[in-house]
PDB file of C-alpha atoms in Angstrom:
ATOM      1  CA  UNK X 310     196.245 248.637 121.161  1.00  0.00           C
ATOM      2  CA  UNK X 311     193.495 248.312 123.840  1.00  0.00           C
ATOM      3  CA  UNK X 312     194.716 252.304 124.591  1.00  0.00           C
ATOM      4  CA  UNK X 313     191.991 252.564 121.592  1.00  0.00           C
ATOM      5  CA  UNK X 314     189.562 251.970 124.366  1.00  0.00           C
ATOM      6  CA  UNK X 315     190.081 254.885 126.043  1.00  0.00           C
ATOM      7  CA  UNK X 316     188.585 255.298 129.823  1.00  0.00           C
ATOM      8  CA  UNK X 317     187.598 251.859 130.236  1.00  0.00           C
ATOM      9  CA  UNK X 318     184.362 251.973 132.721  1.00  0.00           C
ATOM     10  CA  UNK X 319     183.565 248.306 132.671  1.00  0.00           C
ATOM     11  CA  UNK X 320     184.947 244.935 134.982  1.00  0.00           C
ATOM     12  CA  UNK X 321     185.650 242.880 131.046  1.00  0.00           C
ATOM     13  CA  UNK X 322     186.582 244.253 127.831  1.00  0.00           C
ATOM     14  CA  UNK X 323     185.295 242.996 125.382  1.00  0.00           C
ATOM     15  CA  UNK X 324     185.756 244.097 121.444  1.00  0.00           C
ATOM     16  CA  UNK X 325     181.934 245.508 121.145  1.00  0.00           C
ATOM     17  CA  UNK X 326     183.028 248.042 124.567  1.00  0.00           C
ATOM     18  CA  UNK X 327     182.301 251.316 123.324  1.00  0.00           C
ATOM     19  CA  UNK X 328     185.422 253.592 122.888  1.00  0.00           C
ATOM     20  CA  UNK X 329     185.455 256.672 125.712  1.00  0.00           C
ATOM     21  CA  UNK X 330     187.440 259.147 124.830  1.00  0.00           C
ATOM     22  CA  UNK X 331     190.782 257.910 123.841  1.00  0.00           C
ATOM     23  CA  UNK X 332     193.955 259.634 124.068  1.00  0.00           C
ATOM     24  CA  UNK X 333     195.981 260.512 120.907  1.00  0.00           C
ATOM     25  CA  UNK X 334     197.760 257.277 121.013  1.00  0.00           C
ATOM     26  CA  UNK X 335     194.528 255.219 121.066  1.00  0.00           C
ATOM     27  CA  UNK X 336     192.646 257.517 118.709  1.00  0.00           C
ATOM     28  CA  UNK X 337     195.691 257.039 116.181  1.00  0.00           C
ATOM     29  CA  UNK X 338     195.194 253.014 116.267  1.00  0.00           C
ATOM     30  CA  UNK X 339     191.349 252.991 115.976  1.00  0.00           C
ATOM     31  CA  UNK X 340     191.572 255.679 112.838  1.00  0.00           C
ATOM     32  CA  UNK X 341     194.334 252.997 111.444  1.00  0.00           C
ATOM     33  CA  UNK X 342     191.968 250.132 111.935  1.00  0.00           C
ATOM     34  CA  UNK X 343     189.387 252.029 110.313  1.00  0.00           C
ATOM     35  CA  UNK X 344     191.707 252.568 107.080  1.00  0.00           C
ATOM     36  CA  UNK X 345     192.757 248.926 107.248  1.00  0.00           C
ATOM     37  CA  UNK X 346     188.823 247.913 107.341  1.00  0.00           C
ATOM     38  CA  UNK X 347     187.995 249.601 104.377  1.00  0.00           C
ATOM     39  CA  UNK X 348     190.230 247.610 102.482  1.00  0.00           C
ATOM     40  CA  UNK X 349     188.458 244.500 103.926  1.00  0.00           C
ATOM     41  CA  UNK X 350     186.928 244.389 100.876  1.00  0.00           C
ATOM     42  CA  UNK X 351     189.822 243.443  98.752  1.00  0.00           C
ATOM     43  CA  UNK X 352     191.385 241.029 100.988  1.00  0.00           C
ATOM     44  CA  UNK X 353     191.295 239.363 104.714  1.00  0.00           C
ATOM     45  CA  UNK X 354     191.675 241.757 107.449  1.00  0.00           C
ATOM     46  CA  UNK X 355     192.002 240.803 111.046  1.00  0.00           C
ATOM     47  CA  UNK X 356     192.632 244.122 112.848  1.00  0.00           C
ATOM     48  CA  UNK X 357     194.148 242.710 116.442  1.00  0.00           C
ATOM     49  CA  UNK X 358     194.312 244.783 119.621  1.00  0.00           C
ATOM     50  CA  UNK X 359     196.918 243.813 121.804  1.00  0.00           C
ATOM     51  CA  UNK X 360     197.445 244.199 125.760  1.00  0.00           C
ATOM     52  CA  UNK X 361     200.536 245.192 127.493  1.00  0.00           C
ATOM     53  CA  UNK X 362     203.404 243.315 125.478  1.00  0.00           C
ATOM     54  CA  UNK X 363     206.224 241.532 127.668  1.00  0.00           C
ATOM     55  CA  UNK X 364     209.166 240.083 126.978  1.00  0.00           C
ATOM     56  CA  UNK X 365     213.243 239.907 128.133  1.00  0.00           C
ATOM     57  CA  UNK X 366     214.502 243.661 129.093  1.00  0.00           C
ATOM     58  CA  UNK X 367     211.060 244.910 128.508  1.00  0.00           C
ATOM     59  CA  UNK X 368     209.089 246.614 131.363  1.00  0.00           C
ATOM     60  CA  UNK X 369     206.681 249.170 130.268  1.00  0.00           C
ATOM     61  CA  UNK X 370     203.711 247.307 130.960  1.00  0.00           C
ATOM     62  CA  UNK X 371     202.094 246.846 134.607  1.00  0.00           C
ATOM     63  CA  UNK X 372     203.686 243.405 135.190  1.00  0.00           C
ATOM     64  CA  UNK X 373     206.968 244.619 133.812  1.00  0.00           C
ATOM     65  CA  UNK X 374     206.889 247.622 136.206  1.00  0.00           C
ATOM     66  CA  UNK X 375     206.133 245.072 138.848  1.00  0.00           C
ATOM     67  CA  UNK X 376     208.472 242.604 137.967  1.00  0.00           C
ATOM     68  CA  UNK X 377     211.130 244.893 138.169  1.00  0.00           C
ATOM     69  CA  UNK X 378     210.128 245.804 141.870  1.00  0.00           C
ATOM     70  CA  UNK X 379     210.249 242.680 142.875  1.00  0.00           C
ATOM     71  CA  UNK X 380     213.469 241.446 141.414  1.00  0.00           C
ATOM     72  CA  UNK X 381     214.758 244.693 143.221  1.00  0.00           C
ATOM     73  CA  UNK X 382     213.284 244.030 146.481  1.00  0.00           C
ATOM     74  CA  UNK X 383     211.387 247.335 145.998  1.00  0.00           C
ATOM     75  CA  UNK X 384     207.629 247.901 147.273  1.00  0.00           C
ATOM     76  CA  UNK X 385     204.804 246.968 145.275  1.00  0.00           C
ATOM     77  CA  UNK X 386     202.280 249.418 145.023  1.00  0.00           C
ATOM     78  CA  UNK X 387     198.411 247.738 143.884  1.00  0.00           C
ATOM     79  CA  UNK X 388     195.376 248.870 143.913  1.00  0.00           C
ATOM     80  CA  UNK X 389     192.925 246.834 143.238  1.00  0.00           C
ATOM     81  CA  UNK X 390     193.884 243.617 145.030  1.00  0.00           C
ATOM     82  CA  UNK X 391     190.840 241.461 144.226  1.00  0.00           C
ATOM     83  CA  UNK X 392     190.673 242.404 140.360  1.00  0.00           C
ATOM     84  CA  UNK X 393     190.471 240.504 137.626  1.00  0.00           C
ATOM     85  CA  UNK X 394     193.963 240.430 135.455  1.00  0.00           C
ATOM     86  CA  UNK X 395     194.703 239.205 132.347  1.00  0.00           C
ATOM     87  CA  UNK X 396     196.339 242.019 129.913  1.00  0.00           C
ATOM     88  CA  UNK X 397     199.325 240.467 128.898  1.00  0.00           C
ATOM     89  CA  UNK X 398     200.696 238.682 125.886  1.00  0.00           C
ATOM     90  CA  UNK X 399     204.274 237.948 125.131  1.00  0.00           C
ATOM     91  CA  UNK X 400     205.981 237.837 121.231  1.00  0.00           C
ATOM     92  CA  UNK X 401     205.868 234.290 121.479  1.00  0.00           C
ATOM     93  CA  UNK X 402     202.574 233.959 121.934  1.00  0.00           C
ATOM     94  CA  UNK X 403     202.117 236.890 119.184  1.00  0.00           C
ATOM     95  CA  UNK X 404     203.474 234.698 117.030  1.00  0.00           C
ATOM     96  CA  UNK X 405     201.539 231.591 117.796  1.00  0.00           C
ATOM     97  CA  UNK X 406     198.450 233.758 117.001  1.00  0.00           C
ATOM     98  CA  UNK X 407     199.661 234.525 114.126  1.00  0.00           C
ATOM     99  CA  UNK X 408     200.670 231.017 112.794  1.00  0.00           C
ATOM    100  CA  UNK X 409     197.290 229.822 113.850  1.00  0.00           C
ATOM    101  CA  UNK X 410     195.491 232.972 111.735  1.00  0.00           C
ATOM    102  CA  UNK X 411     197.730 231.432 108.695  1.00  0.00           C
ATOM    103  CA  UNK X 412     196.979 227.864 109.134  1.00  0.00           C
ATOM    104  CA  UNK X 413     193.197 228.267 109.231  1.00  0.00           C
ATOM    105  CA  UNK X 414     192.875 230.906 106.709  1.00  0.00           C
ATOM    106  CA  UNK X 415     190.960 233.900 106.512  1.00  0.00           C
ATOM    107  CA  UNK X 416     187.991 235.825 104.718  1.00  0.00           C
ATOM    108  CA  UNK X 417     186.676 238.963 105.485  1.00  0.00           C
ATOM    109  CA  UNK X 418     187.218 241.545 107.835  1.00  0.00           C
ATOM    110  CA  UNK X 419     186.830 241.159 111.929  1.00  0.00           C
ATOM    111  CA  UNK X 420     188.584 242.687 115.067  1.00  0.00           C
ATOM    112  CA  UNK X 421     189.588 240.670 118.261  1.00  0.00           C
ATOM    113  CA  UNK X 422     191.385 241.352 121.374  1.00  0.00           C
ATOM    114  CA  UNK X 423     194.254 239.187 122.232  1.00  0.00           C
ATOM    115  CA  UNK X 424     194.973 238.439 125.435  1.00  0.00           C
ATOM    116  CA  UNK X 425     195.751 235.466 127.927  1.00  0.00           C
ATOM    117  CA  UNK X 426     192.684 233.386 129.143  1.00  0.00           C
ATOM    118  CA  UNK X 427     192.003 232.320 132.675  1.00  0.00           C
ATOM    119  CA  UNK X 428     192.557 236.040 134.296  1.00  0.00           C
ATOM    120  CA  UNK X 429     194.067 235.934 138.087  1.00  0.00           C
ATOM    121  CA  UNK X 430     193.398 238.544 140.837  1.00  0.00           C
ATOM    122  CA  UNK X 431     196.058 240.785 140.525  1.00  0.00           C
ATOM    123  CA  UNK X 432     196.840 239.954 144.598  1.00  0.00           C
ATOM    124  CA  UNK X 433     197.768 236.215 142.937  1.00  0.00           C
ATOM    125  CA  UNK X 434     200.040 237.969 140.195  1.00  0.00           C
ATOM    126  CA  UNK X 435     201.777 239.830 143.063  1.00  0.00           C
ATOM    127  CA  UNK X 436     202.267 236.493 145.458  1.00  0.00           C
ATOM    128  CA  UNK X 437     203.285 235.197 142.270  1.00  0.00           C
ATOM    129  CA  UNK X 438     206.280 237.425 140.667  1.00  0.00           C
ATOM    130  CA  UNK X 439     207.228 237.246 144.754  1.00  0.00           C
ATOM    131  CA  UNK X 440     207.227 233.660 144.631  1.00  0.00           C
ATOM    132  CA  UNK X 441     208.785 233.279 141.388  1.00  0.00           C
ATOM    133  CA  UNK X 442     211.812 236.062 141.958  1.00  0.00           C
ATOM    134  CA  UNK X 443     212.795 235.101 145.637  1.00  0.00           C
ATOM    135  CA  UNK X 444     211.783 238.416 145.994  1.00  0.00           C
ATOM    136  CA  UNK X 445     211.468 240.592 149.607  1.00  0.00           C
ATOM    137  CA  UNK X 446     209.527 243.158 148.561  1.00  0.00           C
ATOM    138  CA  UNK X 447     206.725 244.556 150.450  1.00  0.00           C
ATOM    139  CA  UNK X 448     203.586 244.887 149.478  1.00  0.00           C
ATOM    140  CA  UNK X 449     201.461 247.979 149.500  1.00  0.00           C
ATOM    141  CA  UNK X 450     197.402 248.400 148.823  1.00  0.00           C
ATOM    142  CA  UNK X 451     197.355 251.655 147.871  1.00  0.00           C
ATOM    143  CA  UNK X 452     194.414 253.744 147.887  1.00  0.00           C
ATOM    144  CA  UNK X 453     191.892 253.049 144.183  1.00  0.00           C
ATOM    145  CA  UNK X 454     190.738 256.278 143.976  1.00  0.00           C
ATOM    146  CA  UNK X 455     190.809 256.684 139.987  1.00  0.00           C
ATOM    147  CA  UNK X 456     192.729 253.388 139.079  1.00  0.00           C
ATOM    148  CA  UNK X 457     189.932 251.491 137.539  1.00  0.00           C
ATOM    149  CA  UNK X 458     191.350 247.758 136.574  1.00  0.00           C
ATOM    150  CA  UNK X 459     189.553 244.919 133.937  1.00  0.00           C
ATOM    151  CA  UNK X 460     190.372 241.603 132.358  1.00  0.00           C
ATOM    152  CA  UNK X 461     189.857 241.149 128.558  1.00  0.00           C
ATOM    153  CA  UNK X 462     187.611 238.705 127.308  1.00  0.00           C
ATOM    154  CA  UNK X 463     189.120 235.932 125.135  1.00  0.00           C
ATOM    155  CA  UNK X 464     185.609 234.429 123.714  1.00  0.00           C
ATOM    156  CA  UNK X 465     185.924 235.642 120.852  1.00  0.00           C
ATOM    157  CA  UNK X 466     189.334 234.333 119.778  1.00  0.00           C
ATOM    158  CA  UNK X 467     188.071 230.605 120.795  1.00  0.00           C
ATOM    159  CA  UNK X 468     184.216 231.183 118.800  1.00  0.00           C
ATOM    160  CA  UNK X 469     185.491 233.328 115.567  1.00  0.00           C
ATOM    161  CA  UNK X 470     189.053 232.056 115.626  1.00  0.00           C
ATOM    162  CA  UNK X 471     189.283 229.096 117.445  1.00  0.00           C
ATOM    163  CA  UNK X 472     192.611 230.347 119.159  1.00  0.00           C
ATOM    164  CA  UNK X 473     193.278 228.968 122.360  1.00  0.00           C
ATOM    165  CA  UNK X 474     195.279 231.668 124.352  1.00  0.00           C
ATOM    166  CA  UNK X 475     198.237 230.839 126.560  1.00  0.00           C
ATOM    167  CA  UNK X 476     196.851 231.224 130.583  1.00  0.00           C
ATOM    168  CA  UNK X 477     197.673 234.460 132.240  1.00  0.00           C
ATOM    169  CA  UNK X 478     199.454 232.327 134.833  1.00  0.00           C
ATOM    170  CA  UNK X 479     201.746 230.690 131.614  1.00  0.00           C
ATOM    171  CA  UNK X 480     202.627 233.760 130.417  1.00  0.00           C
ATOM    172  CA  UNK X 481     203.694 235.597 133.576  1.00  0.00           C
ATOM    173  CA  UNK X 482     205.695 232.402 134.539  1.00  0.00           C
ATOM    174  CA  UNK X 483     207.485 232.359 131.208  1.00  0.00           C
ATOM    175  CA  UNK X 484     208.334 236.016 131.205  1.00  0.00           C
ATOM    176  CA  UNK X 485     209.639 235.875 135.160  1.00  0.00           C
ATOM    177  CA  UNK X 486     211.874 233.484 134.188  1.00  0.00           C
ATOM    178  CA  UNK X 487     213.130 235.158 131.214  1.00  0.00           C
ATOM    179  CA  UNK X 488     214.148 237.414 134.052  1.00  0.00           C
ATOM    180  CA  UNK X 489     216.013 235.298 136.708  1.00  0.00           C
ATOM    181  CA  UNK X 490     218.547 232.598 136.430  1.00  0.00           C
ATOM    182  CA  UNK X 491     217.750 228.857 136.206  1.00  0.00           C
ATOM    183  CA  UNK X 492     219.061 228.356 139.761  1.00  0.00           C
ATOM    184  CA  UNK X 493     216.703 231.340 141.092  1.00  0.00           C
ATOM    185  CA  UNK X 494     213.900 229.651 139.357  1.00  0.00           C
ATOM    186  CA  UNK X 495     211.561 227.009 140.098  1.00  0.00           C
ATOM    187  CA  UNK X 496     211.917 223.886 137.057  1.00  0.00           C
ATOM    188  CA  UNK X 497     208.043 223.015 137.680  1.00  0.00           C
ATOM    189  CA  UNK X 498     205.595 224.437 134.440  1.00  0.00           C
ATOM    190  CA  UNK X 499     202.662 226.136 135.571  1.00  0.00           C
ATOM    191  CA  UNK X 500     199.428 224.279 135.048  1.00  0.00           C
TER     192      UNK X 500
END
């Protein structure tokens, strides 16, 4: 989980960031991708750290929280408008990952972050889920004081991997209309 990270102080993540003290949560996945990397030895290991994971009825993550807002009508609270966004993944495109890491075979042991490529200010998510919902919903810059946002880079799932993430814009377009019916929703695909 990227919550291995801890206080993230830079604008991209990337998997050689240095951890900053992690809570308990993150601590717990580093120490098991340490265990799992010893093992590296004996077999393939691709430890994988994942971004906030959406799908249908799920709405922990940011987006989620946000998508939920704005299907509601209810304000949306930012606050860094102009910031970089890309920390989402769905199961789907878990699972395309994965197919890929089976196809192409494996040898050794290496860590990546997955995440979706071509990040979008979080202002453009936000016109988007509006866009996408119908939705009403106001929206509010809140002060950043202490809310410190970054994007994940995806280089090194295209140069080690040569995985080809989904575009932030794909993903959040697939999971809004997981979300709303087909008559709310617009029929044209993202580019």
């Amino acid at each position: 989980a990227m919550s291995g990270y801890g206080d993230v102080a830079v604008d991209e993540l990337d998997e050689e960031t240095p951890l900053s003290r992690p809570e308990i949560y993150g601590a717990s996945k580093y120490v098991a991708e340490l265990i799992v990397r010893e093992a590296g030895g004996s077999f393939p290991v691709i430890c994988v750290r994942l971004p906030g994971v959406v799908g249908r009825g799920y709405f922990t993550p940011w987006v989620g929280t946000m998508l939920r807002s704005a299907i509601r009508h209810e304000p949306l609270r930012i606050y860094n408008p102009e910031a970089l966004f890309n920390n989402i993944v769905d199961l789907q495109e878990i699972a395309r990952f994965i197919s890929h890491l089976i196809e192409r075979g494996a040898a050794g042991c290496d860590l990546v972050n997955l995440a979706a490529s071509e990040p979008m200010r979080i202002r453009d998510i936000i016109a988007r889920l509006r866009s996408l919902t119908g939705s009403r919903s106001e929206v509010l810059v809140m002060d950043r004081a202490g809310k410190r946002s970054f994007a994940i880079s995806t280089a090194r799932l295209r140069d080690r991997l040569g995985f080809e993430p989904a575009t932030t814009r794909a993903l959040i377009h697939r999971y809004v209309t997981q979300h709303v019916s087909s008559t709310e929703s617009p029929s044209a695909h993202p580019r």
